[in-house]
């Protein structure tokens, strides 16, 4: 059985999914969110996590002004 899931950033103010903010799959989304919150909590080095995020190139991370990198630190 194959399941395709599209993840994206939800903007509650606009009640809409922001275009160009998706992730390839659920595993990438969860991995990204765990590392994002670990940086915010001071557990992981933001420079290393940013490098990993840029290497992955997920739109939900790299989107200018609204991606996770815009709020990493």
PDB file of C-alpha atoms in Angstrom:
ATOM      1  CA  UNK A   1       0.000   0.000   0.000  1.00  0.00           C
ATOM      2  CA  UNK A   2       1.353   3.405  -0.942  1.00  0.00           C
ATOM      3  CA  UNK A   3       0.173   6.583   0.714  1.00  0.00           C
ATOM      4  CA  UNK A   4       0.987  10.046  -0.581  1.00  0.00           C
ATOM      5  CA  UNK A   5       0.700  12.908   1.850  1.00  0.00           C
ATOM      6  CA  UNK A   6       1.416  16.556   1.171  1.00  0.00           C
ATOM      7  CA  UNK A   7       2.470  18.702   4.095  1.00  0.00           C
ATOM      8  CA  UNK A   8       2.531  22.491   4.062  1.00  0.00           C
ATOM      9  CA  UNK A   9       2.549  25.432   6.437  1.00  0.00           C
ATOM     10  CA  UNK A  10      -0.886  26.523   7.628  1.00  0.00           C
ATOM     11  CA  UNK A  11      -1.413  30.212   8.307  1.00  0.00           C
ATOM     12  CA  UNK A  12      -4.205  30.525  10.840  1.00  0.00           C
ATOM     13  CA  UNK A  13      -4.623  34.270  10.257  1.00  0.00           C
ATOM     14  CA  UNK A  14      -5.530  33.664   6.634  1.00  0.00           C
ATOM     15  CA  UNK A  15      -7.029  30.209   7.183  1.00  0.00           C
ATOM     16  CA  UNK A  16      -5.150  28.916   4.175  1.00  0.00           C
ATOM     17  CA  UNK A  17      -2.217  26.737   3.185  1.00  0.00           C
ATOM     18  CA  UNK A  18       0.576  28.970   1.970  1.00  0.00           C
ATOM     19  CA  UNK A  19       1.645  28.138  -1.576  1.00  0.00           C
ATOM     20  CA  UNK A  20       5.230  26.938  -1.948  1.00  0.00           C
ATOM     21  CA  UNK A  21       5.638  25.790   1.665  1.00  0.00           C
ATOM     22  CA  UNK A  22       5.387  22.030   1.239  1.00  0.00           C
ATOM     23  CA  UNK A  23       7.556  19.115   2.332  1.00  0.00           C
ATOM     24  CA  UNK A  24       8.374  16.001   0.293  1.00  0.00           C
ATOM     25  CA  UNK A  25       6.797  13.599   2.768  1.00  0.00           C
ATOM     26  CA  UNK A  26       5.720  13.161   6.359  1.00  0.00           C
ATOM     27  CA  UNK A  27       9.106  11.786   7.478  1.00  0.00           C
ATOM     28  CA  UNK A  28      10.910  14.896   6.237  1.00  0.00           C
ATOM     29  CA  UNK A  29       8.311  17.139   7.858  1.00  0.00           C
ATOM     30  CA  UNK A  30       8.586  15.430  11.272  1.00  0.00           C
ATOM     31  CA  UNK A  31      12.418  15.316  11.131  1.00  0.00           C
ATOM     32  CA  UNK A  32      12.477  19.017  10.248  1.00  0.00           C
ATOM     33  CA  UNK A  33      10.078  20.027  13.006  1.00  0.00           C
ATOM     34  CA  UNK A  34      11.969  18.045  15.654  1.00  0.00           C
ATOM     35  CA  UNK A  35      15.260  19.689  14.703  1.00  0.00           C
ATOM     36  CA  UNK A  36      13.628  23.131  14.452  1.00  0.00           C
ATOM     37  CA  UNK A  37      12.217  22.878  17.976  1.00  0.00           C
ATOM     38  CA  UNK A  38      15.513  21.475  19.314  1.00  0.00           C
ATOM     39  CA  UNK A  39      17.292  24.599  18.033  1.00  0.00           C
ATOM     40  CA  UNK A  40      14.638  26.848  19.561  1.00  0.00           C
ATOM     41  CA  UNK A  41      15.128  25.006  22.890  1.00  0.00           C
ATOM     42  CA  UNK A  42      18.911  25.469  22.704  1.00  0.00           C
ATOM     43  CA  UNK A  43      19.677  21.751  22.309  1.00  0.00           C
ATOM     44  CA  UNK A  44      21.076  21.789  18.746  1.00  0.00           C
ATOM     45  CA  UNK A  45      23.491  24.184  17.047  1.00  0.00           C
ATOM     46  CA  UNK A  46      21.505  26.477  14.727  1.00  0.00           C
ATOM     47  CA  UNK A  47      24.378  26.729  12.221  1.00  0.00           C
ATOM     48  CA  UNK A  48      24.507  22.956  11.703  1.00  0.00           C
ATOM     49  CA  UNK A  49      20.725  22.653  11.486  1.00  0.00           C
ATOM     50  CA  UNK A  50      20.507  25.526   9.005  1.00  0.00           C
ATOM     51  CA  UNK A  51      23.111  23.815   6.815  1.00  0.00           C
ATOM     52  CA  UNK A  52      21.123  20.565   6.922  1.00  0.00           C
ATOM     53  CA  UNK A  53      17.890  22.390   6.132  1.00  0.00           C
ATOM     54  CA  UNK A  54      19.396  24.192   3.144  1.00  0.00           C
ATOM     55  CA  UNK A  55      20.820  20.901   1.848  1.00  0.00           C
ATOM     56  CA  UNK A  56      17.346  19.324   1.951  1.00  0.00           C
ATOM     57  CA  UNK A  57      15.885  22.304   0.086  1.00  0.00           C
ATOM     58  CA  UNK A  58      12.322  21.851   1.338  1.00  0.00           C
ATOM     59  CA  UNK A  59      10.100  24.808   0.372  1.00  0.00           C
ATOM     60  CA  UNK A  60       8.493  24.799   3.828  1.00  0.00           C
ATOM     61  CA  UNK A  61      11.916  25.549   5.294  1.00  0.00           C
ATOM     62  CA  UNK A  62      13.531  27.799   2.713  1.00  0.00           C
ATOM     63  CA  UNK A  63      10.579  29.961   1.603  1.00  0.00           C
ATOM     64  CA  UNK A  64      11.642  33.610   2.073  1.00  0.00           C
ATOM     65  CA  UNK A  65      10.067  35.353   5.084  1.00  0.00           C
ATOM     66  CA  UNK A  66       7.696  32.465   5.904  1.00  0.00           C
ATOM     67  CA  UNK A  67       9.828  29.304   5.890  1.00  0.00           C
ATOM     68  CA  UNK A  68      11.159  27.806   9.101  1.00  0.00           C
ATOM     69  CA  UNK A  69      14.613  29.283   8.472  1.00  0.00           C
ATOM     70  CA  UNK A  70      13.132  32.761   8.812  1.00  0.00           C
ATOM     71  CA  UNK A  71      12.374  31.991  12.475  1.00  0.00           C
ATOM     72  CA  UNK A  72      15.088  29.497  13.355  1.00  0.00           C
ATOM     73  CA  UNK A  73      16.854  31.602  16.001  1.00  0.00           C
TER      74      UNK A  73
END
